[in-house]
Structure formats: structure tokens, C-alpha cells
Amino acid sequence: MAFGVSLKVWGEYACFTRPEMKVERVSYDVMTPSAARGIIEAIYWKPAIRWVVDAITILNPIRFENIRRNELANKLPLSTVTKAMKDGVSPVEKFIETDRQQRASLVLRDVRYIIEAHFEFTGPDDNNDGKHLDIFNRRLAKGQCFHRPCLGCREFAAHFGPADCPDPVFPNGGPESMRPLPGVPDDKDLGWMLLDLDYDNDMEARFFPAKIDHGVVRPWKMEEAKA
Amino acid sequence: MSAIDKRYDFVFLFDVLNGNPNGDPDAGNLPRIDPETNRGLVTDVCLKRKIRNYVELAKDNAAPYEIYVKEKAILANQQKRAHETLPDDLKDAARTEQAKAWMCRNFFDVRTFGAVMSLKDVSCGQVRGPVQLTFARSEDPIAPMDISITRMAVATQAEADKQHGDNRTMGRKAIVPYGLYRCHGFVSAPLAERTGFGSEDLALLWESLRNMFEHDHSAARGEMASRGLYVFEHENKMGNAPAHTLFNLVDVQRNGDETAPPRSFEDYAVTVDEASVPKGVTLHSMI
């Protein structure tokens, strides 16, 4: 844990979709480790390092809301694109009216988390731990990001800052803003939860038995997780 | 066109008068509402649709401003377009990359919002666009009304027979008497580099936010108008300040009698704390 970082993220909506319920999306109760990794990578990442999420502290009570939207049913086939590239006249288009699905999403409301993570090196190059750590913490303090991080889906933007930064719930920041609000489950079994995708093995999903323990979810290590 | 090299965060204000800005399919097309606060909602995809429609109108669906997710309202007029032929000996992955690049070059909505294209054997055939919109939400709780209307005609002979020639049907229309909505958006420079989203595209995005309601009139919408577009331009590609602190500088307060329900834009006062804009960030009021 030599290179640990911690950050606070919050937003009005979040949807950490359960893989078994992707058509009518249903969010997990809490942020998945892979979503937390994505947020950190949106702020700072280089191929030389790999971020590992150690703990996710839940600060706001878990609440759900249902939203139904018109969505596009199908994707654009590659053949359509290549055909148009070849002949220059074939249409490349999708008509939303003929290809529409109305899908509901069960999303989380008003979430706030503290993510603790560290990084490991992926190879022998660029192994200056102080450098990566400083760049990350500088960006975190300034609110800089590579792209705007999101809470599961891009329409649910995430705000972020150092763990003790002022936030909308506790404008003065400080230690109370790092304490869970009343109503946060202290101990809860969340069942099997997505840990992350194993990009070394054909993007296989890995799962772990998640528990909220004193308001904190501690993910397993990738090598312990089950495919 | 070279890609933009600055980060942008923006606050977009728009209002609706006696119309339905975005119906909820789960609630019989009533205006969307946040059940906990009774504030109105307009989804991100609703606003993106209007941006696409505006660009399609303004640019006549010609490269490099084609739109690929279309509404039927505008008949696509296929034109000869500049293209390049693919060498046949390309491997799948390279072919995918070429197709992706070609889509980004020709299609404004792919370059701006990204797109997912399904691909054989290659997963991850997707483009992540630089522009990200969030749900818009009304400043105050809205009170949607269901208005009953009559039609002096019926659709079928059967209905006419049933009514012995009275021939009238009732319908319903859901409206928001007034609502001022606020949407937050982000433009990422590093992602713009990947899709080739340039300064002209950015200007077109602002233009479409300004004008999209002007070309989206319908019986359901009532009167909708863009009321404010406050763009925070960062000097740095990664940004110079946290977005939430910038958004807090745009403050919308009630004018006059705060107990009366708001019924026009004049019932609101938008103040922008320009003095507190941090160093390295420039504020542009686009509306």
C-alpha cells in the first residue's frame, strides 16, 4: 500500500448495471470496483500502471429510482460502413422510429463514495512511483481530468475531489464529510458482484462475494476472484 | 480540422411554457418528474436528439456533418460523397480502425457523442465522443397538468356507428405550465483528439444548443427556448478547476414573489459570479 490514494466522488444519479440485467438495466446497490477503477483512470492513467481498488466507503443511503427512455435497439453493422466507404453512395443511417426500444433503468440516487486505491506497475518501464502518485494527486486537487468521469453511464457525470474536500452535503468539508450519513447500511451481504473484467483472458468477467462491512466494501484481489 | 485543445464545462438553461419538454413513457407520456423532489427532468438523450436534428437541418446532412441516427422527419437525400476505397488485404482489426476513422470524419454525431458499431470478431468497436450531457432538471418543482381535449371527428366507421353520428372523441395533453430547466455538460479535449472534434464542430455545438428549439416546434412542445449558455473554457487540456465549483458560480434564483408559482423567465434571476471564476478559466456567455 505504498502508493495509496483516496478520493471522494459524488453525483445525482448512478447506474452500475448488473450484468445479468442489462436490457432493463438494474444497478447494483453500490459502486463496483471496475466502475471505481474507471473513475480513477478518467483522472489519470498510463499504460505503465494498473489501478487496484482497495476499498469503497458508502457515504449516502442507498436509494433507487426508475427511469424509462427511448433507446436504439440495434447497432450499426460494420458491413454498412465498409460498403459506403467503397461505393460512396450507400446510405449509412439508422432511423430511430423503426429501431426503437423503450427501456427502463433502475438507477441509484444521490450517491457519494470514498474510493481508496493503489497502483501497481505493469512492466519494467516508467516505474517512478512518486511521479504517478504526484500527478494523480495534483490533478485530483485541481479538479483536472482526462475526460469527465461518470457513475456507471456517461449521462451520470461524477464530481470528484480529495477525500476531505468540500462537498454538497457538508459544504465545509473536513472529517464529517468523510463520515457516512445515517441510513447507510452498516453490514449487508450484497451477493456476488462484478469485480472487474479480465482483459488478459478475453475480457472475462470476474466476480466476488461483496459485503458492506462497517459501511465499506473491500474488493477481493483479481487473482482470488471467480470467473 | 484540428481537434480542440481545451477542456470545456457548460451550464445550459432552457425553459418551457405550456408544453411537454420530454414525456415519460412509463407515465403515459406525462412530463418526466423526479418523484422525490417533484422537479421536472429532461433526459440527456432527448437533448442530443435535438442537437442531431438541428445539425441535420443546418448542414443539410452533407459530409463532414452527416448524422447517422436519424428521425424520419427529414428525408435523407443521398449525395455522392468523398470516399476512399479499402484495400482488400486489410486485416479485420485494421479494417475496423479504418471504418471508425471514416465514421468520425463524416458523421458529426459520431465525432461529438460517439457511437457503438457492432463488429465481427472485434469487440470494443466503439467511439467515445468528447461531449457528455447530463440530465436537465427544473429549478423548481413543476406541476404537470393533464388537459382534456376533444376532436370533432372519429377515426373509424365503427366508432361513428356507436355514437349515432355524434362523432366526437376525447384526447389528453400533458403540459408543464412553466419550467426553467438546467443542464450540465462537458467537453473533453483528449477525447476530442481521438475523434477529430475541432473548433468548428464546437461552434456548431453551441449554435445547435442556442437554436435547437427554434426548429423543434410541435403541438406537444408548447413554447420552448434556450435561455442561457454559460461556457467555462479552461486554458489547460485537463482543466484548471473542478467542474462542480464552476457550476456553482451560475446561480438561478427566484425573482419577486417566491411563493407564487413561476410562470415566465422573468420570474427568475440568473446571476453569474464572474469575479470568482478561477485563474486559467474563461467564462463565455453564449446566450
XYZ file of C-alpha atoms in Angstrom:
514
model
C 0.000 0.000 0.000
C 2.911 2.290 -0.594
C 1.168 4.305 -3.264
C -2.325 4.631 -1.876
C -4.709 7.349 -2.994
C -8.151 8.230 -1.772
C -10.776 10.375 -3.447
C -14.381 11.340 -2.964
C -16.856 11.031 -5.828
C -20.489 12.054 -5.886
C -23.383 12.687 -8.228
C -27.166 12.891 -8.506
C -27.595 9.601 -10.356
C -25.595 6.442 -10.865
C -26.166 3.160 -12.644
C -23.698 0.352 -12.019
C -25.526 -2.125 -14.200
C -25.822 -5.741 -13.096
C -24.566 -7.863 -15.976
C -27.497 -10.247 -15.625
C -29.961 -7.369 -16.048
C -28.683 -5.327 -18.948
C -31.782 -4.927 -21.084
C -33.885 -3.217 -18.467
C -30.895 -2.006 -16.536
C -30.793 -2.567 -12.795
C -27.988 -1.033 -10.817
C -26.020 -2.769 -8.079
C -26.574 -1.268 -4.619
C -23.076 0.168 -4.572
C -20.357 1.141 -6.975
C -18.473 -1.790 -8.472
C -14.670 -1.917 -8.212
C -14.472 -1.769 -12.006
C -16.509 1.457 -12.068
C -14.272 2.905 -9.361
C -11.223 1.988 -11.436
C -12.802 3.688 -14.452
C -13.286 6.905 -12.486
C -9.669 6.902 -11.337
C -8.464 6.190 -14.873
C -10.553 9.102 -16.176
C -8.446 11.335 -13.939
C -5.032 9.764 -14.526
C -3.747 6.596 -16.114
C -0.784 5.454 -18.152
C -0.072 2.037 -19.629
C 2.808 1.718 -17.179
C 0.472 1.423 -14.202
C -2.567 -0.564 -13.183
C -5.001 0.845 -10.616
C -6.268 -1.544 -7.943
C -9.280 -0.578 -5.850
C -8.832 -1.409 -2.143
C -11.978 -0.055 -0.526
C -15.188 1.766 -1.356
C -16.822 3.635 1.523
C -20.526 4.356 1.137
C -21.411 7.804 2.480
C -25.034 8.217 1.363
C -28.025 5.947 1.979
C -28.813 3.594 -0.908
C -31.862 4.825 -2.843
C -33.255 3.785 -6.216
C -35.293 5.484 -8.918
C -36.813 4.217 -12.141
C -36.253 5.971 -15.480
C -37.570 4.827 -18.854
C -36.079 6.129 -22.076
C -36.297 5.593 -25.812
C -33.199 3.787 -26.916
C -31.813 2.492 -30.150
C -32.358 -1.259 -30.466
C -29.513 -2.209 -32.755
C -26.006 -1.159 -33.581
C -24.665 -0.146 -36.945
C -23.131 -3.131 -38.728
C -19.562 -2.735 -39.890
C -20.531 -4.010 -43.336
C -22.756 -0.957 -43.860
C -19.830 1.324 -43.184
C -17.358 -0.527 -45.356
C -19.856 -0.736 -48.202
C -20.385 3.029 -48.135
C -16.650 3.587 -47.943
C -16.250 1.540 -51.081
C -19.020 2.860 -53.302
C -19.549 6.295 -51.801
C -23.324 6.329 -52.245
C -24.752 3.668 -49.945
C -26.623 5.188 -47.029
C -25.132 4.985 -43.575
C -28.026 5.740 -41.296
C -30.340 4.442 -38.639
C -33.925 5.571 -38.278
C -34.842 5.786 -34.628
C -38.561 5.279 -35.304
C -38.132 1.859 -36.856
C -35.498 0.672 -34.447
C -36.688 1.878 -31.099
C -36.815 0.223 -27.721
C -38.246 1.751 -24.597
C -36.108 0.561 -21.757
C -36.322 1.230 -18.078
C -33.335 1.669 -15.819
C -33.392 1.295 -12.069
C -30.719 3.774 -11.058
C -29.214 4.977 -7.799
C -29.933 8.464 -6.486
C -27.576 10.951 -4.813
C -24.559 8.762 -4.309
C -21.360 9.692 -2.508
C -18.383 7.400 -2.064
C -14.802 7.477 -0.910
C -12.602 5.272 -3.066
C -9.270 4.019 -1.788
C -6.915 2.557 -4.346
C -3.267 1.998 -5.165
C -1.401 1.289 -8.352
C 0.924 -1.445 -9.444
C 3.381 -1.450 -12.299
C 2.574 -3.389 -15.419
C 6.143 -3.729 -16.628
C 9.703 -2.601 -16.071
C 9.282 0.792 -17.782
C 8.378 4.123 -16.229
C 8.491 2.771 -12.679
C 8.700 6.049 -10.821
C 6.029 5.655 -8.171
C 6.391 9.178 -6.804
C 5.790 10.638 -10.234
C 2.499 8.827 -10.869
C 1.292 9.475 -7.353
C 2.066 13.197 -7.520
C 0.471 13.653 -10.925
C -2.691 11.929 -9.725
C -2.919 13.936 -6.516
C -2.238 17.221 -8.305
C -4.998 16.521 -10.796
C -7.350 15.460 -8.023
C -6.759 18.671 -6.087
C -7.212 20.858 -9.180
C -10.242 19.015 -10.481
C -8.413 18.054 -13.653
C -9.395 15.022 -15.651
C -8.634 13.359 -18.961
C -12.337 13.025 -19.567
C -15.257 13.619 -17.237
C -15.600 10.534 -15.030
C -19.051 9.040 -14.733
C -21.045 6.949 -12.305
C -21.648 3.862 -14.411
C -23.125 5.574 -17.502
C -21.887 8.711 -19.205
C -25.099 10.655 -18.670
C -24.461 10.414 -14.911
C -21.408 12.606 -14.547
C -19.274 12.236 -11.451
C -17.879 15.094 -9.431
C -14.689 14.297 -7.621
C -12.151 15.729 -5.243
C -9.790 14.797 -2.441
C -11.489 12.717 0.257
C -11.805 15.671 2.629
C -12.844 18.251 0.024
C -15.990 20.345 0.459
C -18.968 18.562 -0.955
C -22.650 19.387 -1.398
C -23.677 17.522 1.745
C -21.050 19.030 4.032
C -20.041 22.329 2.429
C -17.285 22.849 4.974
C -15.568 19.616 4.092
C -13.491 18.216 6.835
C -13.827 14.969 8.720
C -17.630 14.932 8.966
C -17.838 14.910 5.179
C -15.953 11.607 5.251
C -18.401 10.027 7.646
C -21.382 8.013 6.384
C -24.776 9.627 6.851
C -27.413 7.962 8.999
C -29.234 5.334 6.971
C -26.145 3.834 5.354
C -26.264 0.091 5.908
C -23.544 -0.861 8.337
C -23.370 -4.529 7.393
C -25.053 -6.068 4.406
C -24.427 -9.021 2.175
C -24.574 -7.858 -1.445
C -24.178 -11.289 -3.020
C -21.896 -11.947 -5.972
C -20.802 -8.728 -7.567
C -18.731 -7.850 -10.599
C -15.136 -7.221 -9.601
C -13.689 -6.325 -12.992
C -13.063 -7.626 -16.472
C -10.000 -9.762 -17.020
C -8.519 -8.189 -20.126
C -5.743 -10.766 -20.245
C -8.290 -13.542 -20.710
C -10.639 -12.426 -23.455
C -12.408 -9.861 -21.254
C -13.799 -12.463 -18.918
C -15.884 -11.034 -16.080
C -14.658 -11.789 -12.558
C -16.928 -11.825 -9.526
C -16.511 -11.703 -5.775
C -18.908 -12.061 -2.829
C -19.386 -8.434 -1.835
C -20.211 -7.392 1.712
C -20.727 -3.989 3.250
C -18.661 -4.183 6.402
C -18.992 -1.116 8.655
C -20.050 0.909 5.643
C -17.138 -0.238 3.479
C -16.899 -2.683 0.582
C -13.485 -4.302 0.240
C -13.000 -5.956 -3.134
C -11.087 -9.181 -3.500
C -7.875 -9.334 -5.416
C -8.246 -10.150 -9.076
C -6.412 -13.470 -8.760
C -8.765 -14.648 -5.994
C -11.942 -13.726 -7.873
C -14.115 -16.254 -9.662
C -14.811 -16.187 -13.351
C -9.745 20.382 -38.924
C -7.509 20.050 -35.919
C -9.034 18.928 -32.652
C -9.788 21.318 -29.823
C -7.123 21.551 -27.134
C -9.058 22.959 -24.199
C -11.484 21.495 -21.725
C -14.991 22.998 -21.552
C -17.702 22.648 -18.919
C -21.029 24.291 -19.565
C -24.338 25.174 -17.949
C -27.304 25.261 -20.326
C -30.631 26.825 -19.322
C -33.835 26.372 -21.275
C -37.495 26.798 -20.459
C -40.875 25.510 -21.465
C -44.196 27.336 -21.457
C -47.415 25.295 -21.640
C -45.727 22.350 -23.231
C -44.246 18.947 -22.557
C -40.478 19.097 -22.894
C -39.910 15.353 -22.508
C -42.637 12.774 -21.956
C -42.182 9.774 -19.676
C -43.091 6.507 -21.421
C -43.681 4.944 -18.010
C -46.229 7.558 -17.017
C -48.435 7.783 -20.092
C -46.276 10.494 -21.645
C -46.685 12.885 -18.717
C -43.717 15.217 -18.339
C -40.852 13.453 -16.597
C -40.607 14.200 -12.931
C -38.196 13.388 -10.153
C -40.531 11.614 -7.734
C -38.578 12.717 -4.674
C -38.492 16.446 -5.351
C -41.215 16.925 -7.984
C -38.735 18.692 -10.183
C -39.019 18.130 -13.897
C -36.448 16.097 -15.800
C -35.297 16.104 -19.405
C -33.023 13.214 -20.314
C -29.646 13.623 -21.939
C -30.753 11.622 -24.977
C -33.700 13.960 -25.529
C -31.363 16.937 -25.842
C -28.914 15.004 -28.013
C -31.743 14.147 -30.394
C -32.492 17.849 -30.826
C -28.840 18.658 -31.428
C -28.698 15.948 -34.104
C -31.876 17.234 -35.739
C -30.590 20.794 -35.775
C -27.266 19.833 -37.333
C -29.059 17.733 -39.910
C -31.165 20.762 -40.855
C -28.399 23.326 -40.731
C -25.844 21.299 -42.654
C -28.260 19.524 -44.973
C -26.810 16.184 -43.940
C -23.704 16.616 -46.041
C -20.234 15.387 -45.157
C -18.495 16.105 -42.841
C -21.709 16.896 -40.937
C -23.788 13.831 -41.681
C -25.969 12.424 -38.942
C -26.348 8.719 -38.660
C -29.077 8.269 -36.071
C -31.932 9.996 -37.856
C -35.554 10.800 -37.418
C -37.786 10.148 -40.372
C -38.951 13.738 -40.398
C -36.147 14.693 -42.723
C -35.811 12.671 -45.866
C -32.247 11.742 -46.362
C -31.082 12.931 -49.709
C -28.252 10.680 -50.612
C -25.416 12.506 -52.189
C -22.242 11.421 -53.788
C -19.614 11.874 -51.201
C -15.906 11.850 -50.995
C -14.767 8.411 -50.066
C -11.813 6.167 -50.165
C -11.674 2.567 -51.120
C -10.474 -0.002 -48.713
C -7.546 -2.133 -49.671
C -8.877 -5.680 -49.588
C -5.883 -7.164 -47.862
C -6.622 -5.379 -44.607
C -6.962 -7.478 -41.503
C -10.158 -7.242 -39.509
C -8.762 -5.053 -36.771
C -7.237 -2.595 -39.203
C -10.455 -2.593 -41.202
C -12.338 -1.725 -38.035
C -9.963 1.114 -37.294
C -10.393 2.480 -40.809
C -14.153 2.254 -40.585
C -14.082 4.010 -37.239
C -11.916 6.821 -38.584
C -14.139 7.178 -41.626
C -17.267 7.404 -39.460
C -15.625 10.061 -37.281
C -14.596 12.089 -40.320
C -18.010 12.088 -41.953
C -20.538 11.997 -39.155
C -20.991 14.869 -36.734
C -22.895 12.808 -34.179
C -20.235 10.100 -34.103
C -17.470 12.686 -33.725
C -19.364 14.511 -30.978
C -21.242 11.941 -28.916
C -19.522 8.760 -30.026
C -21.208 5.636 -31.313
C -21.180 1.933 -30.843
C -20.780 -0.056 -34.027
C -21.084 -3.772 -33.756
C -18.190 -5.552 -35.278
C -17.451 -9.102 -36.158
C -14.737 -10.783 -34.073
C -13.556 -7.494 -32.655
C -15.176 -6.234 -29.519
C -14.725 -2.636 -28.365
C -15.656 -1.267 -31.784
C -16.894 1.876 -30.227
C -16.143 5.539 -30.359
C -16.319 7.562 -27.168
C -17.182 11.111 -28.046
C -15.860 14.190 -26.252
C -19.250 15.746 -25.487
C -21.150 14.498 -22.475
C -24.547 15.796 -21.372
C -26.324 15.083 -18.116
C -29.998 15.041 -17.226
C -31.540 18.504 -17.197
C -33.616 19.321 -14.156
C -36.054 22.130 -13.444
C -35.063 24.779 -10.935
C -38.358 24.482 -9.068
C -40.883 21.694 -8.678
C -43.161 21.516 -11.702
C -46.906 20.899 -11.643
C -47.739 18.890 -14.750
C -51.328 19.295 -15.886
C -53.387 16.885 -17.874
C -55.562 18.815 -20.298
C -58.520 17.061 -21.865
C -59.274 17.977 -25.452
C -61.972 16.954 -27.892
C -61.749 16.056 -31.515
C -64.726 16.761 -33.745
C -64.197 13.598 -35.727
C -63.731 9.906 -35.179
C -61.267 7.553 -36.726
C -63.408 4.635 -37.830
C -66.900 3.885 -39.092
C -67.411 1.617 -36.074
C -66.895 4.489 -33.690
C -69.280 6.642 -35.673
C -71.979 3.955 -35.548
C -71.513 3.614 -31.814
C -72.044 7.334 -31.287
C -75.043 7.589 -33.644
C -73.333 10.278 -35.667
C -72.214 12.447 -32.765
C -68.665 11.714 -33.880
C -66.510 13.182 -31.150
C -63.528 11.747 -29.297
C -61.696 12.909 -26.230
C -57.974 13.111 -26.027
C -55.470 14.299 -23.472
C -52.489 16.556 -23.498
C -49.962 16.850 -20.715
C -48.302 20.200 -20.175
C -45.945 21.950 -17.813
C -47.324 25.480 -17.264
C -43.788 26.765 -16.876
C -40.437 25.247 -16.086
C -36.876 26.528 -16.256
C -34.509 23.623 -16.764
C -30.799 23.445 -16.151
C -28.438 21.023 -17.843
C -24.740 20.474 -17.260
C -22.360 19.345 -19.964
C -18.712 18.561 -20.507
C -16.319 18.579 -23.441
C -13.114 16.572 -23.065
C -10.135 17.690 -25.141
C -8.236 14.366 -25.039
C -11.283 12.508 -26.353
C -11.787 15.213 -28.992
C -8.304 14.412 -30.264
C -9.305 10.819 -30.817
C -12.415 11.610 -32.826
C -11.148 14.770 -34.533
C -13.742 17.044 -32.905
C -12.494 20.509 -33.882
C -13.247 24.150 -33.183
C -15.814 24.391 -35.981
C -17.627 21.416 -34.506
C -17.573 23.131 -31.138
C -19.016 26.310 -32.636
C -21.714 24.199 -34.274
C -22.483 22.550 -30.928
C -23.004 25.943 -29.266
C -25.067 27.095 -32.235
C -27.274 24.000 -32.011
C -27.826 24.494 -28.276
C -28.836 28.081 -28.990
C -31.198 27.286 -31.831
C -32.417 23.729 -31.476
C -35.804 24.598 -30.001
C -36.477 27.031 -32.853
C -36.764 24.066 -35.213
C -38.486 21.667 -32.874
C -41.904 23.256 -32.565
C -44.819 20.898 -32.300
C -48.227 20.610 -30.714
C -46.753 18.822 -27.742
C -43.801 21.088 -27.018
C -45.563 24.397 -26.398
C -43.070 27.200 -26.300
C -39.522 26.134 -25.582
C -36.499 28.403 -25.719
C -32.822 28.374 -24.872
C -32.300 30.921 -22.112
C -28.681 30.695 -21.120
C -25.477 29.013 -22.159
C -22.521 29.622 -19.883
C -19.357 28.011 -21.139
C -16.307 27.690 -18.912
C -13.198 27.420 -21.051
C -10.128 26.021 -19.333
C -6.663 27.028 -20.541
C -5.398 23.570 -19.797
C -6.367 20.451 -21.710
C -7.069 18.652 -18.428
C -8.812 21.634 -16.876
C -7.912 24.294 -14.348
C -10.682 23.887 -11.772
C -13.172 21.278 -10.584
C -16.348 21.380 -12.647
C -18.734 21.449 -9.692
C -17.162 24.612 -8.319
C -17.627 26.298 -11.711
C -21.254 25.198 -11.988
C -21.916 26.710 -8.559
C -20.981 30.140 -9.969
C -24.102 30.131 -12.136
C -26.857 30.783 -9.661
C -30.536 30.795 -10.549
C -32.818 32.445 -8.017
C -36.477 33.391 -7.963
C -37.392 36.966 -8.716
C -40.198 38.770 -6.921
C -42.833 36.743 -5.103
C -41.220 33.433 -4.284
C -44.420 31.883 -3.012
C -46.199 32.255 -6.335
C -45.513 29.558 -8.885
C -43.107 30.683 -11.602
C -44.786 31.359 -14.936
C -42.157 33.051 -17.073
C -38.428 33.535 -17.400
C -38.884 36.975 -15.809
C -39.715 35.170 -12.548
C -36.082 34.083 -12.371
C -32.843 35.955 -11.964
C -29.697 34.306 -13.252
C -26.563 35.637 -11.640
C -23.089 34.628 -12.677
C -20.365 35.259 -10.166
C -17.778 36.305 -12.725
C -15.450 37.678 -10.065
C -14.983 34.218 -8.611
C -14.054 32.494 -11.860
C -10.732 30.869 -11.043
C -7.486 31.736 -12.783
C -6.993 29.887 -16.030
C -10.718 29.623 -16.678
C -12.595 31.967 -19.029
C -16.339 32.315 -18.913
C -18.232 32.852 -22.162
C -21.916 33.722 -22.031
C -23.118 32.352 -25.344
C -26.763 33.391 -24.987
